[in-house]
Amino acid sequence: MTSHWILGPGAIGRLLAHSLYPLADITLVGRRALPEQQTITTPEGEPRSQHLNVITTSQLLAKAPAPPAFVHITTKAMAAEAALESVAGIIPATTPLVLWQNGFLAQPRLTELWPGPVLCATTTAGAYLTGDNGVVHAGRGHTFVGDLENRHGALAQQLAHQLTQAGLAATAVDDIRSRLWQKLAVNAAINPLVALNGIRNGELRGAAYAGRVEAVVKEVAGIMLAEGIQAPGGGNGLGAWLALVWDVIEKTANNKASMLQDVEAERLTERGAILGPLIQSGERHGVDCEVLRGLDSELAVLEAGF
Ligand code: KPL
């Protein structure tokens, strides 16, 4: 049976653990102890309770079990490197990692740092936590898996196959970098504005915010052009990026975006992983990124108050 360690028992980590169990051997690892009896509510609203192997990092280190087939890192972007460091001493350097982070910070860093294969996953599956023992699988989505250098296609296929068998539809792709940047574009246009203004995604359509969304997308479109990234439907003009962003806003109108949830809980946001790569790219290519810089500074001021 394939064994998977999942570092980070947040919403995606628990969704993965519930889905892969009992098809695969699961170890869900967190910094603090969580109940082993965990419940997932399916997209159809049915609760399912399972006894999962949930342990703390120190318990894992003490036990030093046989190395897993995959180590999934499902922490926030800025905690991914520390999560890897916490287990690096007890796994072979050839162990495949799977990175589930938003943005484009952890992925290039860990790809460079880790000698073994580093797969990146991007998913549209929706999940949120309801407490220490509950997660809601709010919406079925699709997961794409691949590595930044396109060297591990067979491994990506093996993982995509297992995820699909586990009920999380997944496809191995050879353009994961573009897909991560496309998601970055959407996250940059939505997350900072909703987090700073305390609003649901759909409210961005209102007259008070629509112009600000368009100003962000204008800069993002310039950066994507410089990076050679096309919008998902093809096309790299402002129109293609605006269409994508407005479509996601429409489809997620009722969502409380992840960055707003972080701000409400007074947690550090993923601004470094979402705005950071875009601003650095803009600076590198001489593309205007004043609006993005402004959002980053506003978020920094907000976080300083936590
Ligand atoms: O991915 C998201 C997030 O909340 O981080 C969006 C697309 C903004 C949906 O809420």
PDB file of C-alpha atoms and ligand atoms in Angstrom:
ATOM      1  CA  MET A   1       0.000   0.000   0.000  1.00  0.00           C
ATOM      2  CA  THR A   2       1.407   3.421  -0.914  1.00  0.00           C
ATOM      3  CA  SER A   3       2.203   5.545   2.087  1.00  0.00           C
ATOM      4  CA  HIS A   4       1.644   9.277   2.166  1.00  0.00           C
ATOM      5  CA  TRP A   5       2.725  11.726   4.848  1.00  0.00           C
ATOM      6  CA  ILE A   6       0.702  14.911   4.853  1.00  0.00           C
ATOM      7  CA  LEU A   7       2.426  17.802   6.621  1.00  0.00           C
ATOM      8  CA  GLY A   8      -0.131  20.433   7.604  1.00  0.00           C
ATOM      9  CA  PRO A   9      -3.580  19.369   8.836  1.00  0.00           C
ATOM     10  CA  GLY A  10      -5.380  22.406   7.371  1.00  0.00           C
ATOM     11  CA  ALA A  11      -8.385  22.129   5.073  1.00  0.00           C
ATOM     12  CA  ILE A  12      -6.506  20.710   2.051  1.00  0.00           C
ATOM     13  CA  GLY A  13      -4.373  18.425   4.240  1.00  0.00           C
ATOM     14  CA  ARG A  14      -7.412  16.902   5.918  1.00  0.00           C
ATOM     15  CA  LEU A  15      -9.329  16.641   2.640  1.00  0.00           C
ATOM     16  CA  LEU A  16      -6.391  14.690   1.210  1.00  0.00           C
ATOM     17  CA  ALA A  17      -6.104  12.448   4.270  1.00  0.00           C
ATOM     18  CA  HIS A  18      -9.832  11.621   4.329  1.00  0.00           C
ATOM     19  CA  SER A  19      -9.886  10.975   0.587  1.00  0.00           C
ATOM     20  CA  LEU A  20      -6.765   8.794   0.407  1.00  0.00           C
ATOM     21  CA  TYR A  21      -7.770   6.722   3.457  1.00  0.00           C
ATOM     22  CA  PRO A  22      -8.168   3.705   3.441  1.00  0.00           C
ATOM     23  CA  LEU A  23      -6.875   3.300  -0.151  1.00  0.00           C
ATOM     24  CA  ALA A  24      -3.436   4.384   1.005  1.00  0.00           C
ATOM     25  CA  ASP A  25      -1.487   4.396   4.246  1.00  0.00           C
ATOM     26  CA  ILE A  26      -1.914   7.927   5.651  1.00  0.00           C
ATOM     27  CA  THR A  27       0.006   9.864   8.290  1.00  0.00           C
ATOM     28  CA  LEU A  28      -1.336  13.360   8.931  1.00  0.00           C
ATOM     29  CA  VAL A  29       1.248  15.461  10.742  1.00  0.00           C
ATOM     30  CA  GLY A  30       0.692  18.711  12.614  1.00  0.00           C
ATOM     31  CA  ARG A  31       2.562  20.845  15.110  1.00  0.00           C
ATOM     32  CA  ARG A  32      -0.118  20.326  17.785  1.00  0.00           C
ATOM     33  CA  ALA A  33      -2.131  17.261  18.738  1.00  0.00           C
ATOM     34  CA  LEU A  34      -5.513  16.792  17.024  1.00  0.00           C
ATOM     35  CA  PRO A  35      -8.218  14.169  17.630  1.00  0.00           C
ATOM     36  CA  GLU A  36      -7.699  10.944  15.663  1.00  0.00           C
ATOM     37  CA  GLN A  37     -11.433  10.669  15.092  1.00  0.00           C
ATOM     38  CA  GLN A  38     -11.950  13.093  12.226  1.00  0.00           C
ATOM     39  CA  THR A  39     -15.105  13.947  10.267  1.00  0.00           C
ATOM     40  CA  ILE A  40     -15.448  15.082   6.674  1.00  0.00           C
ATOM     41  CA  THR A  41     -18.700  16.470   5.316  1.00  0.00           C
ATOM     42  CA  THR A  42     -19.032  15.530   1.648  1.00  0.00           C
ATOM     43  CA  PRO A  43     -20.123  18.048  -1.025  1.00  0.00           C
ATOM     44  CA  GLU A  44     -23.539  16.328  -0.794  1.00  0.00           C
ATOM     45  CA  GLY A  45     -23.703  17.301   2.880  1.00  0.00           C
ATOM     46  CA  GLU A  46     -23.119  13.833   4.344  1.00  0.00           C
ATOM     47  CA  PRO A  47     -20.815  13.598   7.380  1.00  0.00           C
ATOM     48  CA  ARG A  48     -18.331  10.713   7.348  1.00  0.00           C
ATOM     49  CA  SER A  49     -16.280   9.933  10.411  1.00  0.00           C
ATOM     50  CA  GLN A  50     -12.921   8.178  10.129  1.00  0.00           C
ATOM     51  CA  HIS A  51     -10.140   7.184  12.463  1.00  0.00           C
ATOM     52  CA  LEU A  52      -7.060   8.764  10.876  1.00  0.00           C
ATOM     53  CA  ASN A  53      -3.430   8.402  11.851  1.00  0.00           C
ATOM     54  CA  VAL A  54      -2.961  11.981  13.120  1.00  0.00           C
ATOM     55  CA  ILE A  55       0.304  12.686  14.925  1.00  0.00           C
ATOM     56  CA  THR A  56       2.509  15.608  15.903  1.00  0.00           C
ATOM     57  CA  THR A  57       5.872  16.345  14.319  1.00  0.00           C
ATOM     58  CA  SER A  58       7.672  15.337  17.525  1.00  0.00           C
ATOM     59  CA  GLN A  59       5.799  11.995  17.630  1.00  0.00           C
ATOM     60  CA  LEU A  60       6.774  11.392  13.997  1.00  0.00           C
ATOM     61  CA  LEU A  61      10.423  12.184  14.705  1.00  0.00           C
ATOM     62  CA  ALA A  62      10.435   9.907  17.747  1.00  0.00           C
ATOM     63  CA  LYS A  63       8.814   7.068  15.805  1.00  0.00           C
ATOM     64  CA  ALA A  64      10.905   7.561  12.636  1.00  0.00           C
ATOM     65  CA  PRO A  65       8.639   5.206  10.608  1.00  0.00           C
ATOM     66  CA  ALA A  66       9.599   3.670   7.249  1.00  0.00           C
ATOM     67  CA  PRO A  67       9.996   6.398   4.610  1.00  0.00           C
ATOM     68  CA  PRO A  68       6.807   7.238   2.704  1.00  0.00           C
ATOM     69  CA  ALA A  69       6.203   7.128  -1.051  1.00  0.00           C
ATOM     70  CA  PHE A  70       5.108  10.795  -1.009  1.00  0.00           C
ATOM     71  CA  VAL A  71       5.438  13.702   1.416  1.00  0.00           C
ATOM     72  CA  HIS A  72       2.656  16.217   0.810  1.00  0.00           C
ATOM     73  CA  ILE A  73       3.244  19.698   2.186  1.00  0.00           C
ATOM     74  CA  THR A  74      -0.111  21.349   2.740  1.00  0.00           C
ATOM     75  CA  THR A  75       0.923  24.229   5.000  1.00  0.00           C
ATOM     76  CA  LYS A  76       0.632  27.914   4.102  1.00  0.00           C
ATOM     77  CA  ALA A  77       3.280  29.016   1.590  1.00  0.00           C
ATOM     78  CA  MET A  78       5.559  30.675   4.137  1.00  0.00           C
ATOM     79  CA  ALA A  79       5.597  27.592   6.396  1.00  0.00           C
ATOM     80  CA  ALA A  80       6.423  25.043   3.671  1.00  0.00           C
ATOM     81  CA  GLU A  81      10.187  25.213   3.976  1.00  0.00           C
ATOM     82  CA  ALA A  82      10.099  24.788   7.770  1.00  0.00           C
ATOM     83  CA  ALA A  83       7.713  21.834   7.375  1.00  0.00           C
ATOM     84  CA  LEU A  84      10.170  20.130   5.053  1.00  0.00           C
ATOM     85  CA  GLU A  85      13.093  20.900   7.375  1.00  0.00           C
ATOM     86  CA  SER A  86      11.189  19.304  10.261  1.00  0.00           C
ATOM     87  CA  VAL A  87      11.180  15.866   8.547  1.00  0.00           C
ATOM     88  CA  ALA A  88      14.231  16.116   6.267  1.00  0.00           C
ATOM     89  CA  GLY A  89      16.373  14.241   8.788  1.00  0.00           C
ATOM     90  CA  ILE A  90      14.190  11.101   8.721  1.00  0.00           C
ATOM     91  CA  ILE A  91      13.441  10.697   5.015  1.00  0.00           C
ATOM     92  CA  PRO A  92      15.771   9.801   2.134  1.00  0.00           C
ATOM     93  CA  ALA A  93      16.704  12.776  -0.052  1.00  0.00           C
ATOM     94  CA  THR A  94      15.074  10.913  -2.962  1.00  0.00           C
ATOM     95  CA  THR A  95      11.563  11.060  -1.404  1.00  0.00           C
ATOM     96  CA  PRO A  96       9.067  12.790  -3.704  1.00  0.00           C
ATOM     97  CA  LEU A  97       7.488  15.961  -2.314  1.00  0.00           C
ATOM     98  CA  VAL A  98       4.101  17.283  -3.354  1.00  0.00           C
ATOM     99  CA  LEU A  99       3.581  21.020  -2.784  1.00  0.00           C
ATOM    100  CA  TRP A 100       0.000  22.281  -2.452  1.00  0.00           C
ATOM    101  CA  GLN A 101       0.708  25.967  -1.719  1.00  0.00           C
ATOM    102  CA  ASN A 102      -0.881  29.050  -3.223  1.00  0.00           C
ATOM    103  CA  GLY A 103       1.345  31.530  -5.005  1.00  0.00           C
ATOM    104  CA  PHE A 104       4.793  30.938  -6.417  1.00  0.00           C
ATOM    105  CA  LEU A 105       7.166  31.150  -3.474  1.00  0.00           C
ATOM    106  CA  ALA A 106       7.522  27.671  -1.988  1.00  0.00           C
ATOM    107  CA  GLN A 107       7.519  25.877  -5.365  1.00  0.00           C
ATOM    108  CA  PRO A 108      10.705  27.311  -6.964  1.00  0.00           C
ATOM    109  CA  ARG A 109      12.479  27.439  -3.603  1.00  0.00           C
ATOM    110  CA  LEU A 110      11.881  23.824  -2.643  1.00  0.00           C
ATOM    111  CA  THR A 111      12.469  22.597  -6.206  1.00  0.00           C
ATOM    112  CA  GLU A 112      15.917  24.139  -5.971  1.00  0.00           C
ATOM    113  CA  LEU A 113      16.556  22.979  -2.417  1.00  0.00           C
ATOM    114  CA  TRP A 114      15.330  19.355  -2.438  1.00  0.00           C
ATOM    115  CA  PRO A 115      17.412  16.770  -4.337  1.00  0.00           C
ATOM    116  CA  GLY A 116      14.450  14.430  -4.925  1.00  0.00           C
ATOM    117  CA  PRO A 117      11.433  14.985  -7.184  1.00  0.00           C
ATOM    118  CA  VAL A 118       9.257  17.985  -6.292  1.00  0.00           C
ATOM    119  CA  LEU A 119       5.726  17.859  -7.687  1.00  0.00           C
ATOM    120  CA  CYS A 120       3.443  20.896  -7.473  1.00  0.00           C
ATOM    121  CA  ALA A 121      -0.321  20.589  -7.229  1.00  0.00           C
ATOM    122  CA  THR A 122      -2.917  23.236  -7.892  1.00  0.00           C
ATOM    123  CA  THR A 123      -6.530  22.487  -7.122  1.00  0.00           C
ATOM    124  CA  THR A 124      -9.933  24.045  -7.482  1.00  0.00           C
ATOM    125  CA  ALA A 125     -11.415  21.665  -4.881  1.00  0.00           C
ATOM    126  CA  GLY A 126     -12.950  23.725  -2.084  1.00  0.00           C
ATOM    127  CA  ALA A 127     -12.615  22.820   1.599  1.00  0.00           C
ATOM    128  CA  TYR A 128     -12.802  24.570   4.947  1.00  0.00           C
ATOM    129  CA  LEU A 129     -12.251  23.557   8.556  1.00  0.00           C
ATOM    130  CA  THR A 130     -15.020  23.504  11.120  1.00  0.00           C
ATOM    131  CA  GLY A 131     -12.815  22.803  14.132  1.00  0.00           C
ATOM    132  CA  ASP A 132     -10.096  20.453  15.352  1.00  0.00           C
ATOM    133  CA  ASN A 133     -11.959  17.375  14.104  1.00  0.00           C
ATOM    134  CA  GLY A 134     -13.987  18.600  11.142  1.00  0.00           C
ATOM    135  CA  VAL A 135     -13.511  19.581   7.528  1.00  0.00           C
ATOM    136  CA  VAL A 136     -16.132  20.367   4.911  1.00  0.00           C
ATOM    137  CA  HIS A 137     -15.469  19.338   1.315  1.00  0.00           C
ATOM    138  CA  ALA A 138     -17.408  22.300  -0.044  1.00  0.00           C
ATOM    139  CA  GLY A 139     -16.984  21.703  -3.748  1.00  0.00           C
ATOM    140  CA  ARG A 140     -15.505  19.099  -6.033  1.00  0.00           C
ATOM    141  CA  GLY A 141     -12.878  20.585  -8.290  1.00  0.00           C
ATOM    142  CA  HIS A 142      -9.967  19.418 -10.341  1.00  0.00           C
ATOM    143  CA  THR A 143      -6.338  19.035  -9.370  1.00  0.00           C
ATOM    144  CA  PHE A 144      -3.383  19.413 -11.734  1.00  0.00           C
ATOM    145  CA  VAL A 145      -0.024  17.901 -10.869  1.00  0.00           C
ATOM    146  CA  GLY A 146       3.396  18.364 -12.428  1.00  0.00           C
ATOM    147  CA  ASP A 147       6.935  19.494 -11.726  1.00  0.00           C
ATOM    148  CA  LEU A 148       8.510  22.806 -12.693  1.00  0.00           C
ATOM    149  CA  GLU A 149      11.242  21.233 -14.805  1.00  0.00           C
ATOM    150  CA  ASN A 150       9.104  18.548 -16.436  1.00  0.00           C
ATOM    151  CA  ARG A 151      11.378  15.746 -15.350  1.00  0.00           C
ATOM    152  CA  HIS A 152       8.926  13.608 -13.373  1.00  0.00           C
ATOM    153  CA  GLY A 153       5.978  13.021 -15.697  1.00  0.00           C
ATOM    154  CA  ALA A 154       5.572   9.344 -14.748  1.00  0.00           C
ATOM    155  CA  LEU A 155       5.520  10.156 -11.035  1.00  0.00           C
ATOM    156  CA  ALA A 156       2.975  12.942 -11.608  1.00  0.00           C
ATOM    157  CA  GLN A 157       0.797  10.444 -13.502  1.00  0.00           C
ATOM    158  CA  GLN A 158       1.074   7.896 -10.695  1.00  0.00           C
ATOM    159  CA  LEU A 159      -0.013  10.492  -8.142  1.00  0.00           C
ATOM    160  CA  ALA A 160      -2.815  11.878 -10.348  1.00  0.00           C
ATOM    161  CA  HIS A 161      -4.105   8.316 -10.787  1.00  0.00           C
ATOM    162  CA  GLN A 162      -4.123   7.706  -7.038  1.00  0.00           C
ATOM    163  CA  LEU A 163      -5.829  11.006  -6.285  1.00  0.00           C
ATOM    164  CA  THR A 164      -8.485  10.273  -8.897  1.00  0.00           C
ATOM    165  CA  GLN A 165      -9.083   6.800  -7.431  1.00  0.00           C
ATOM    166  CA  ALA A 166      -9.458   8.500  -4.051  1.00  0.00           C
ATOM    167  CA  GLY A 167     -12.231  10.734  -5.420  1.00  0.00           C
ATOM    168  CA  LEU A 168     -10.132  13.841  -6.043  1.00  0.00           C
ATOM    169  CA  ALA A 169     -10.148  14.122  -9.844  1.00  0.00           C
ATOM    170  CA  ALA A 170      -6.604  14.896 -10.970  1.00  0.00           C
ATOM    171  CA  THR A 171      -4.547  15.162 -14.154  1.00  0.00           C
ATOM    172  CA  ALA A 172      -0.784  15.129 -14.657  1.00  0.00           C
ATOM    173  CA  VAL A 173       0.319  18.123 -16.748  1.00  0.00           C
ATOM    174  CA  ASP A 174       3.519  19.393 -18.339  1.00  0.00           C
ATOM    175  CA  ASP A 175       2.668  23.089 -17.843  1.00  0.00           C
ATOM    176  CA  ILE A 176       2.276  23.345 -14.076  1.00  0.00           C
ATOM    177  CA  ARG A 177       4.358  26.561 -13.967  1.00  0.00           C
ATOM    178  CA  SER A 178       1.841  28.346 -16.221  1.00  0.00           C
ATOM    179  CA  ARG A 179      -1.046  26.981 -14.182  1.00  0.00           C
ATOM    180  CA  LEU A 180       0.491  28.219 -10.944  1.00  0.00           C
ATOM    181  CA  TRP A 181       1.023  31.683 -12.458  1.00  0.00           C
ATOM    182  CA  GLN A 182      -2.544  31.766 -13.791  1.00  0.00           C
ATOM    183  CA  LYS A 183      -3.794  31.043 -10.273  1.00  0.00           C
ATOM    184  CA  LEU A 184      -1.413  33.719  -8.985  1.00  0.00           C
ATOM    185  CA  ALA A 185      -3.028  36.248 -11.334  1.00  0.00           C
ATOM    186  CA  VAL A 186      -6.477  35.423  -9.985  1.00  0.00           C
ATOM    187  CA  ASN A 187      -5.345  35.415  -6.351  1.00  0.00           C
ATOM    188  CA  ALA A 188      -3.548  38.770  -6.756  1.00  0.00           C
ATOM    189  CA  ALA A 189      -6.645  40.372  -8.253  1.00  0.00           C
ATOM    190  CA  ILE A 190      -9.045  39.100  -5.590  1.00  0.00           C
ATOM    191  CA  ASN A 191      -7.340  38.266  -2.300  1.00  0.00           C
ATOM    192  CA  PRO A 192      -5.649  41.556  -1.271  1.00  0.00           C
ATOM    193  CA  LEU A 193      -8.677  43.724  -2.129  1.00  0.00           C
ATOM    194  CA  VAL A 194     -11.209  41.537  -0.304  1.00  0.00           C
ATOM    195  CA  ALA A 195      -8.871  41.106   2.676  1.00  0.00           C
ATOM    196  CA  LEU A 196      -8.219  44.852   3.006  1.00  0.00           C
ATOM    197  CA  ASN A 197     -11.875  45.754   2.642  1.00  0.00           C
ATOM    198  CA  GLY A 198     -13.455  42.895   4.587  1.00  0.00           C
ATOM    199  CA  ILE A 199     -15.758  41.882   1.737  1.00  0.00           C
ATOM    200  CA  ARG A 200     -16.916  38.705  -0.038  1.00  0.00           C
ATOM    201  CA  ASN A 201     -15.478  38.087  -3.519  1.00  0.00           C
ATOM    202  CA  GLY A 202     -18.705  39.068  -5.316  1.00  0.00           C
ATOM    203  CA  GLU A 203     -18.672  42.556  -3.810  1.00  0.00           C
ATOM    204  CA  LEU A 204     -15.661  43.367  -6.011  1.00  0.00           C
ATOM    205  CA  ARG A 205     -18.180  43.736  -8.861  1.00  0.00           C
ATOM    206  CA  GLY A 206     -19.607  46.862  -7.221  1.00  0.00           C
ATOM    207  CA  ALA A 207     -18.681  50.380  -8.387  1.00  0.00           C
ATOM    208  CA  ALA A 208     -16.544  50.958  -5.288  1.00  0.00           C
ATOM    209  CA  TYR A 209     -14.081  48.193  -6.164  1.00  0.00           C
ATOM    210  CA  ALA A 210     -14.380  47.245  -9.870  1.00  0.00           C
ATOM    211  CA  GLY A 211     -11.938  49.958 -10.972  1.00  0.00           C
ATOM    212  CA  ARG A 212      -9.385  48.764  -8.420  1.00  0.00           C
ATOM    213  CA  VAL A 213      -9.720  45.171  -9.662  1.00  0.00           C
ATOM    214  CA  GLU A 214      -9.095  46.382 -13.209  1.00  0.00           C
ATOM    215  CA  ALA A 215      -6.044  48.404 -12.126  1.00  0.00           C
ATOM    216  CA  VAL A 216      -4.532  45.287 -10.503  1.00  0.00           C
ATOM    217  CA  VAL A 217      -5.323  43.100 -13.524  1.00  0.00           C
ATOM    218  CA  LYS A 218      -3.728  45.689 -15.846  1.00  0.00           C
ATOM    219  CA  GLU A 219      -0.408  45.352 -14.013  1.00  0.00           C
ATOM    220  CA  VAL A 220      -0.771  41.576 -13.735  1.00  0.00           C
ATOM    221  CA  ALA A 221      -1.396  41.300 -17.506  1.00  0.00           C
ATOM    222  CA  GLY A 222       1.835  43.236 -18.194  1.00  0.00           C
ATOM    223  CA  ILE A 223       3.787  40.942 -15.890  1.00  0.00           C
ATOM    224  CA  MET A 224       2.285  37.781 -17.400  1.00  0.00           C
ATOM    225  CA  LEU A 225       3.242  39.009 -20.880  1.00  0.00           C
ATOM    226  CA  ALA A 226       6.819  39.542 -19.694  1.00  0.00           C
ATOM    227  CA  GLU A 227       6.826  36.053 -18.114  1.00  0.00           C
ATOM    228  CA  GLY A 228       5.419  34.440 -21.274  1.00  0.00           C
ATOM    229  CA  ILE A 229       2.290  33.181 -19.498  1.00  0.00           C
ATOM    230  CA  GLN A 230      -0.993  33.016 -21.394  1.00  0.00           C
ATOM    231  CA  ALA A 231      -4.459  33.153 -19.822  1.00  0.00           C
ATOM    232  CA  PRO A 232      -6.106  29.678 -19.567  1.00  0.00           C
ATOM    233  CA  GLY A 233      -8.293  30.132 -22.657  1.00  0.00           C
ATOM    234  CA  GLY A 234      -5.302  31.386 -24.653  1.00  0.00           C
ATOM    235  CA  GLY A 235      -4.488  35.025 -25.286  1.00  0.00           C
ATOM    236  CA  ASN A 236      -2.226  37.245 -23.265  1.00  0.00           C
ATOM    237  CA  GLY A 237      -3.935  40.616 -23.590  1.00  0.00           C
ATOM    238  CA  LEU A 238      -5.617  42.555 -20.792  1.00  0.00           C
ATOM    239  CA  GLY A 239      -9.023  41.332 -22.042  1.00  0.00           C
ATOM    240  CA  ALA A 240      -8.124  37.658 -21.530  1.00  0.00           C
ATOM    241  CA  TRP A 241      -6.937  38.243 -17.949  1.00  0.00           C
ATOM    242  CA  LEU A 242      -9.932  40.442 -17.116  1.00  0.00           C
ATOM    243  CA  ALA A 243     -12.292  37.763 -18.447  1.00  0.00           C
ATOM    244  CA  LEU A 244     -10.606  35.115 -16.268  1.00  0.00           C
ATOM    245  CA  VAL A 245     -10.669  37.230 -13.103  1.00  0.00           C
ATOM    246  CA  TRP A 246     -14.292  38.369 -13.511  1.00  0.00           C
ATOM    247  CA  ASP A 247     -15.319  34.777 -14.222  1.00  0.00           C
ATOM    248  CA  VAL A 248     -13.709  33.522 -10.993  1.00  0.00           C
ATOM    249  CA  ILE A 249     -15.267  36.428  -9.053  1.00  0.00           C
ATOM    250  CA  GLU A 250     -18.662  35.459 -10.456  1.00  0.00           C
ATOM    251  CA  LYS A 251     -18.196  31.771  -9.611  1.00  0.00           C
ATOM    252  CA  THR A 252     -16.880  32.448  -6.107  1.00  0.00           C
ATOM    253  CA  ALA A 253     -19.118  35.437  -5.356  1.00  0.00           C
ATOM    254  CA  ASN A 254     -20.142  34.081  -1.960  1.00  0.00           C
ATOM    255  CA  ASN A 255     -16.634  33.009  -0.919  1.00  0.00           C
ATOM    256  CA  LYS A 256     -14.733  34.481   1.926  1.00  0.00           C
ATOM    257  CA  ALA A 257     -11.284  34.360   0.276  1.00  0.00           C
ATOM    258  CA  SER A 258      -8.415  32.681   2.106  1.00  0.00           C
ATOM    259  CA  MET A 259      -6.607  35.988   2.684  1.00  0.00           C
ATOM    260  CA  LEU A 260      -9.700  37.535   4.246  1.00  0.00           C
ATOM    261  CA  GLN A 261      -9.998  34.504   6.539  1.00  0.00           C
ATOM    262  CA  ASP A 262      -6.351  35.026   7.545  1.00  0.00           C
ATOM    263  CA  VAL A 263      -6.895  38.725   8.274  1.00  0.00           C
ATOM    264  CA  GLU A 264     -10.044  38.009  10.302  1.00  0.00           C
ATOM    265  CA  ALA A 265      -8.126  35.425  12.357  1.00  0.00           C
ATOM    266  CA  GLU A 266      -5.208  37.903  12.679  1.00  0.00           C
ATOM    267  CA  ARG A 267      -2.854  35.457  10.955  1.00  0.00           C
ATOM    268  CA  LEU A 268      -0.057  36.526   8.607  1.00  0.00           C
ATOM    269  CA  THR A 269      -1.336  36.482   5.032  1.00  0.00           C
ATOM    270  CA  GLU A 270       0.204  34.828   1.967  1.00  0.00           C
ATOM    271  CA  ARG A 271       1.017  38.267   0.459  1.00  0.00           C
ATOM    272  CA  GLY A 272       4.687  37.263   0.126  1.00  0.00           C
ATOM    273  CA  ALA A 273       3.767  34.212  -1.956  1.00  0.00           C
ATOM    274  CA  ILE A 274       1.094  35.935  -4.057  1.00  0.00           C
ATOM    275  CA  LEU A 275       2.150  39.571  -4.495  1.00  0.00           C
ATOM    276  CA  GLY A 276       5.873  38.919  -3.910  1.00  0.00           C
ATOM    277  CA  PRO A 277       6.643  36.941  -7.115  1.00  0.00           C
ATOM    278  CA  LEU A 278       4.596  39.372  -9.223  1.00  0.00           C
ATOM    279  CA  ILE A 279       6.329  42.458  -7.813  1.00  0.00           C
ATOM    280  CA  GLN A 280       9.764  40.848  -8.202  1.00  0.00           C
ATOM    281  CA  SER A 281       8.935  39.878 -11.769  1.00  0.00           C
ATOM    282  CA  GLY A 282       7.651  43.397 -12.546  1.00  0.00           C
ATOM    283  CA  GLU A 283      10.864  44.884 -11.177  1.00  0.00           C
ATOM    284  CA  ARG A 284      13.011  42.384 -13.081  1.00  0.00           C
ATOM    285  CA  HIS A 285      11.278  43.094 -16.388  1.00  0.00           C
ATOM    286  CA  GLY A 286      10.756  46.827 -15.881  1.00  0.00           C
ATOM    287  CA  VAL A 287       6.971  46.415 -15.877  1.00  0.00           C
ATOM    288  CA  ASP A 288       4.852  48.806 -13.801  1.00  0.00           C
ATOM    289  CA  CYS A 289       3.746  47.260 -10.486  1.00  0.00           C
ATOM    290  CA  GLU A 290       2.849  50.317  -8.388  1.00  0.00           C
ATOM    291  CA  VAL A 291      -0.676  49.107  -7.615  1.00  0.00           C
ATOM    292  CA  LEU A 292       0.610  45.686  -6.503  1.00  0.00           C
ATOM    293  CA  ARG A 293       3.269  47.347  -4.341  1.00  0.00           C
ATOM    294  CA  GLY A 294       0.596  49.554  -2.771  1.00  0.00           C
ATOM    295  CA  LEU A 295      -1.554  46.525  -1.874  1.00  0.00           C
ATOM    296  CA  ASP A 296       1.462  44.743  -0.418  1.00  0.00           C
ATOM    297  CA  SER A 297       2.312  47.756   1.793  1.00  0.00           C
ATOM    298  CA  GLU A 298      -1.303  48.123   2.955  1.00  0.00           C
ATOM    299  CA  LEU A 299      -1.351  44.425   3.933  1.00  0.00           C
ATOM    300  CA  ALA A 300       2.005  44.793   5.701  1.00  0.00           C
ATOM    301  CA  VAL A 301       0.590  47.642   7.793  1.00  0.00           C
ATOM    302  CA  LEU A 302      -2.484  45.551   8.645  1.00  0.00           C
ATOM    303  CA  GLU A 303      -0.359  42.538   9.645  1.00  0.00           C
ATOM    304  CA  ALA A 304       1.863  44.714  11.821  1.00  0.00           C
ATOM    305  CA  GLY A 305      -1.213  45.373  13.970  1.00  0.00           C
ATOM    306  CA  PHE A 306      -1.846  41.648  14.685  1.00  0.00           C
TER     307      PHE A 306
HETATM  308  O1  KPL B   1      -8.360  30.896  -4.333  1.00  0.00           O
HETATM  309  C1  KPL B   1      -9.026  31.753  -3.790  1.00  0.00           C
HETATM  310  C2  KPL B   1      -8.743  32.041  -2.379  1.00  0.00           C
HETATM  311  O2  KPL B   1      -9.660  32.316  -1.620  1.00  0.00           O
HETATM  312  O3  KPL B   1      -7.559  31.975  -2.007  1.00  0.00           O
HETATM  313  C3  KPL B   1     -10.040  32.537  -4.585  1.00  0.00           C
HETATM  314  C4  KPL B   1      -9.939  32.164  -6.046  1.00  0.00           C
HETATM  315  C5  KPL B   1      -9.800  33.993  -4.400  1.00  0.00           C
HETATM  316  C6  KPL B   1     -11.438  32.158  -4.206  1.00  0.00           C
HETATM  317  O4  KPL B   1     -11.828  32.643  -2.991  1.00  0.00           O
END
